[in-house]
Amino acid sequence: NAGVTQTPKFRVLKTGQSMTLLCAQDMNHEYMYWYRQDPGMGLRLIHYSVGEGTTAKGEVPDGYNVSRLKKQNFLLGLESAAPSQTSVYFCASSYAGGRTYEQYFGPGTRLTVT
Amino acid sequence: DQQVKQNSPSLSVQEGRISILNCDYTNSMFDYFLWYKKYPAEGPTFLISISSIKDKNEDGRFTVFLNKSAKHLSLHIVPSQPGDSAVYFCAASADQGGSEKLVFGKGTKLTVNP
């Protein structure tokens, strides 16, 4: 049981390049989330999904797109990377309902945009 | 507008003493609160939570206290151990019909000195 995994762990992009971050979970969770963490800013929600085929915007969605084609995977795309997107990105997942709100996090992807 | 505030960026305590981490919130709709712990280069991990119908929840060395009238919660760690050294995030949620979104504070870095 690997929990939540993220690929890649590190990446350096040039401004304007595109990339996709992959999140996978093997806990059969309905809900999945993408966060970014910046120094002194805590964790901010980018997009989330409450089920396969559904996505919704979080607090800071601009410049990102997401897809949830399979229940276990949640992809985060950057179409045209900007230096402001330099950050550590965390994926998380959780059960639906019951209001347990415990989210399980992946190890993070450190992205640098030059 | 920061809805969850952790006003102390850092805290240093001696091993064996009590660590008290504080969190304030502004949204009166928040009714579920969590603490996450994060080590460097890892994702956050769930530590303890509390519902607004309670004022205290205890789990081993960790106790969370909630003061709804003051919109304040605190995490007590007794006794503190060097392995507790990490960044602690306070998070809050309001019942949004199942969207399960969390709002995080900026975190407090705890250092427990041997």
Short mmCIF file of C-alpha atoms in Angstrom, two decimals:
data_model
loop_
_atom_site.label_atom_id
_atom_site.label_comp_id
_atom_site.label_asym_id
_atom_site.label_seq_id
_atom_site.Cartn_x
_atom_site.Cartn_y
_atom_site.Cartn_z
CA ASN A 1 0.00 0.00 0.00
CA ALA A 2 1.94 3.01 -1.32
CA GLY A 3 -0.62 5.64 -0.24
CA VAL A 4 -0.28 8.82 -2.32
CA THR A 5 2.57 9.02 -4.81
CA GLN A 6 3.66 11.96 -6.95
CA THR A 7 5.71 12.05 -10.15
CA PRO A 8 8.18 13.66 -10.67
CA LYS A 9 9.85 14.63 -7.38
CA PHE A 10 11.80 17.51 -8.90
CA ARG A 11 11.57 19.46 -12.13
CA VAL A 12 13.10 22.58 -13.63
CA LEU A 13 11.22 24.31 -16.42
CA LYS A 14 11.92 27.32 -18.55
CA THR A 15 9.29 30.04 -18.77
CA GLY A 16 6.65 29.09 -21.32
CA GLN A 17 7.25 25.34 -21.17
CA SER A 18 4.48 22.96 -20.23
CA MET A 19 4.39 19.94 -17.97
CA THR A 20 2.06 17.56 -16.17
CA LEU A 21 2.35 16.44 -12.58
CA LEU A 22 0.92 13.03 -11.82
CA CYS A 23 -0.70 12.02 -8.55
CA ALA A 24 -1.75 8.45 -7.84
CA GLN A 25 -3.46 6.94 -4.79
CA ASP A 26 -4.20 3.34 -3.97
CA MET A 27 -6.61 3.89 -1.06
CA ASN A 28 -9.76 4.01 -3.21
CA HIS A 29 -10.38 7.59 -2.11
CA GLU A 30 -13.12 9.55 -3.82
CA TYR A 31 -11.65 13.01 -3.27
CA MET A 32 -8.33 14.31 -4.52
CA TYR A 33 -6.65 17.69 -4.22
CA TRP A 34 -3.72 19.70 -5.51
CA TYR A 35 -2.03 22.25 -3.24
CA ARG A 36 0.95 24.50 -3.58
CA GLN A 37 3.19 25.53 -0.72
CA ASP A 38 5.23 28.69 -0.87
CA PRO A 39 7.52 30.08 1.83
CA GLY A 40 5.48 31.84 4.49
CA MET A 41 2.22 31.06 2.69
CA GLY A 42 1.13 27.71 4.04
CA LEU A 43 -0.79 25.34 1.78
CA ARG A 44 -3.15 26.79 -0.81
CA LEU A 45 -5.69 24.73 -2.73
CA ILE A 46 -5.31 24.87 -6.53
CA HIS A 47 -7.97 22.43 -7.77
CA TYR A 48 -9.79 19.48 -6.36
CA SER A 49 -11.98 16.59 -7.47
CA VAL A 50 -14.85 14.90 -5.68
CA GLY A 51 -14.97 11.96 -8.06
CA GLU A 52 -13.85 10.48 -11.34
CA GLY A 53 -14.57 12.86 -14.19
CA THR A 54 -15.22 15.87 -11.94
CA THR A 55 -12.97 18.80 -11.06
CA ALA A 56 -13.43 22.15 -9.33
CA LYS A 57 -11.40 25.28 -8.71
CA GLY A 58 -9.76 26.00 -5.41
CA GLU A 59 -8.23 29.17 -4.04
CA VAL A 60 -5.47 29.69 -6.64
CA PRO A 61 -6.51 27.95 -9.90
CA ASP A 62 -5.16 30.41 -12.49
CA GLY A 63 -2.48 28.99 -14.77
CA TYR A 64 -3.32 25.37 -13.97
CA ASN A 65 -5.59 22.72 -15.39
CA VAL A 66 -6.51 19.34 -13.97
CA SER A 67 -8.04 16.08 -15.06
CA ARG A 68 -9.41 13.07 -13.19
CA LEU A 69 -9.99 10.42 -15.86
CA LYS A 70 -9.43 7.56 -13.45
CA LYS A 71 -10.42 7.42 -9.80
CA GLN A 72 -6.89 6.72 -8.65
CA ASN A 73 -5.15 9.46 -10.67
CA PHE A 74 -5.29 13.25 -10.56
CA LEU A 75 -3.20 15.20 -13.06
CA LEU A 76 -2.09 18.82 -12.69
CA GLY A 77 -1.05 20.61 -15.87
CA LEU A 78 0.85 23.80 -16.45
CA GLU A 79 0.33 24.91 -20.05
CA SER A 80 2.78 27.81 -20.04
CA ALA A 81 4.93 27.87 -16.94
CA ALA A 82 5.76 31.19 -15.25
CA PRO A 83 8.35 31.96 -12.54
CA SER A 84 5.44 32.67 -10.15
CA GLN A 85 4.62 28.95 -10.36
CA THR A 86 7.90 28.03 -8.72
CA SER A 87 6.67 26.15 -5.67
CA VAL A 88 6.32 22.80 -3.96
CA TYR A 89 3.20 20.99 -5.12
CA PHE A 90 1.38 18.51 -2.93
CA CYS A 91 -1.33 16.12 -3.92
CA ALA A 92 -3.74 14.76 -1.32
CA SER A 93 -6.69 12.40 -1.20
CA SER A 94 -9.48 11.62 1.22
CA TYR A 95 -12.61 9.55 1.70
CA ALA A 96 -15.92 11.06 0.73
CA GLY A 97 -18.57 11.92 3.27
CA GLY A 98 -18.52 11.42 7.01
CA ARG A 99 -16.74 14.76 7.38
CA THR A 100 -13.59 13.10 8.63
CA TYR A 101 -11.60 15.62 6.62
CA GLU A 102 -8.39 13.72 7.10
CA GLN A 103 -6.45 14.22 3.91
CA TYR A 104 -3.50 12.00 3.04
CA PHE A 105 -0.65 13.82 1.34
CA GLY A 106 1.96 12.76 -1.16
CA PRO A 107 5.66 13.62 -0.72
CA GLY A 108 5.54 16.66 -2.98
CA THR A 109 7.00 17.84 -6.29
CA ARG A 110 9.51 20.68 -6.19
CA LEU A 111 9.11 22.77 -9.34
CA THR A 112 11.41 25.59 -10.37
CA VAL A 113 10.54 27.82 -13.31
CA THR A 114 13.43 29.92 -14.63
CA ASP B 1 -8.03 37.66 3.78
CA GLN B 2 -6.39 35.06 5.96
CA GLN B 3 -9.09 32.96 7.59
CA VAL B 4 -6.73 30.74 9.59
CA LYS B 5 -3.83 32.43 11.33
CA GLN B 6 -0.79 31.01 13.02
CA ASN B 7 0.91 34.11 14.31
CA SER B 8 4.07 32.45 15.56
CA PRO B 9 6.32 31.38 12.67
CA SER B 10 8.57 29.49 15.05
CA LEU B 11 8.75 28.07 18.55
CA SER B 12 11.67 26.57 20.44
CA VAL B 13 11.29 24.41 23.57
CA GLN B 14 13.41 22.10 25.66
CA GLU B 15 12.94 18.37 25.53
CA GLY B 16 10.51 17.21 28.19
CA ARG B 17 8.72 20.55 28.43
CA ILE B 18 5.32 21.46 27.04
CA SER B 19 4.97 22.86 23.52
CA ILE B 20 1.93 25.05 22.87
CA LEU B 21 1.10 25.97 19.30
CA ASN B 22 -1.66 28.47 18.68
CA CYS B 23 -4.13 29.06 15.89
CA ASP B 24 -6.83 31.68 15.39
CA TYR B 25 -9.62 31.71 12.84
CA THR B 26 -12.03 34.33 11.59
CA ASN B 27 -14.73 32.36 9.79
CA SER B 28 -17.50 31.50 12.24
CA MET B 29 -18.73 28.81 9.82
CA PHE B 30 -15.67 26.64 10.50
CA ASP B 31 -16.75 23.65 12.52
CA TYR B 32 -13.95 21.13 12.15
CA PHE B 33 -10.29 21.72 12.87
CA LEU B 34 -7.18 19.68 12.24
CA TRP B 35 -3.47 19.79 12.94
CA TYR B 36 -0.96 18.48 10.45
CA LYS B 37 2.73 17.87 11.01
CA LYS B 38 5.30 18.26 8.26
CA TYR B 39 8.92 17.15 8.16
CA PRO B 40 11.29 18.62 5.54
CA ALA B 41 11.01 17.03 2.08
CA GLU B 42 7.87 15.13 3.10
CA GLY B 43 4.16 15.72 2.74
CA PRO B 44 2.07 16.83 5.72
CA THR B 45 0.67 14.07 7.90
CA PHE B 46 -2.50 14.24 9.94
CA LEU B 47 -1.95 14.58 13.67
CA ILE B 48 -5.19 15.29 15.51
CA SER B 49 -8.57 16.89 14.93
CA ILE B 50 -11.48 18.37 16.84
CA SER B 51 -15.09 19.04 16.06
CA SER B 52 -16.71 22.27 17.16
CA ILE B 53 -19.05 20.35 19.44
CA LYS B 54 -16.08 19.54 21.65
CA ASP B 55 -13.61 21.73 23.48
CA LYS B 56 -10.85 19.19 23.92
CA ASN B 57 -9.49 16.14 22.16
CA GLU B 58 -6.57 14.10 23.40
CA ASP B 59 -4.39 11.52 21.70
CA GLY B 60 -1.38 10.39 23.67
CA ARG B 61 1.02 13.30 24.11
CA PHE B 62 -1.07 15.54 21.88
CA THR B 63 -4.10 17.53 23.02
CA VAL B 64 -6.06 20.07 21.03
CA PHE B 65 -8.16 22.68 22.79
CA LEU B 66 -10.89 24.68 21.09
CA ASN B 67 -12.32 27.97 22.37
CA LYS B 68 -15.17 28.77 20.02
CA SER B 69 -16.07 32.10 21.58
CA ALA B 70 -12.51 33.31 21.07
CA LYS B 71 -12.17 31.53 17.70
CA HIS B 72 -8.95 30.05 18.98
CA LEU B 73 -7.44 26.60 19.14
CA SER B 74 -4.19 25.32 20.50
CA LEU B 75 -2.12 22.17 20.26
CA HIS B 76 -0.32 20.99 23.38
CA ILE B 77 2.51 18.49 23.18
CA VAL B 78 3.55 17.02 26.51
CA PRO B 79 6.29 16.02 26.97
CA SER B 80 8.00 17.40 23.90
CA GLN B 81 10.56 15.19 22.17
CA PRO B 82 13.26 16.04 19.61
CA GLY B 83 11.37 13.97 17.03
CA ASP B 84 8.49 16.45 17.35
CA SER B 85 10.62 19.06 15.61
CA ALA B 86 8.64 19.87 12.46
CA VAL B 87 6.33 22.45 10.94
CA TYR B 88 2.80 22.27 12.32
CA PHE B 89 -0.14 23.44 10.24
CA CYS B 90 -3.54 24.29 11.62
CA ALA B 91 -6.43 23.69 9.21
CA ALA B 92 -10.16 24.37 9.33
CA SER B 93 -13.24 23.39 7.40
CA ALA B 94 -16.86 24.41 7.10
CA ASP B 95 -19.68 22.12 6.01
CA GLN B 96 -19.88 22.81 2.28
CA GLY B 97 -22.08 19.93 1.24
CA GLY B 98 -19.27 17.47 0.72
CA SER B 99 -16.57 19.49 -1.00
CA GLU B 100 -14.23 18.75 1.89
CA LYS B 101 -12.08 21.84 1.43
CA LEU B 102 -9.55 22.71 4.09
CA VAL B 103 -8.12 26.16 4.80
CA PHE B 104 -4.59 26.02 6.17
CA GLY B 105 -2.61 28.42 8.31
CA LYS B 106 0.93 29.36 7.37
CA GLY B 107 2.49 26.96 9.85
CA THR B 108 4.64 27.12 12.96
CA LYS B 109 8.10 25.60 12.97
CA LEU B 110 8.67 23.78 16.25
CA THR B 111 12.20 23.00 17.39
CA VAL B 112 12.61 20.73 20.39
CA ASN B 113 16.13 20.99 21.79
CA PRO B 114 17.71 17.96 23.51
#
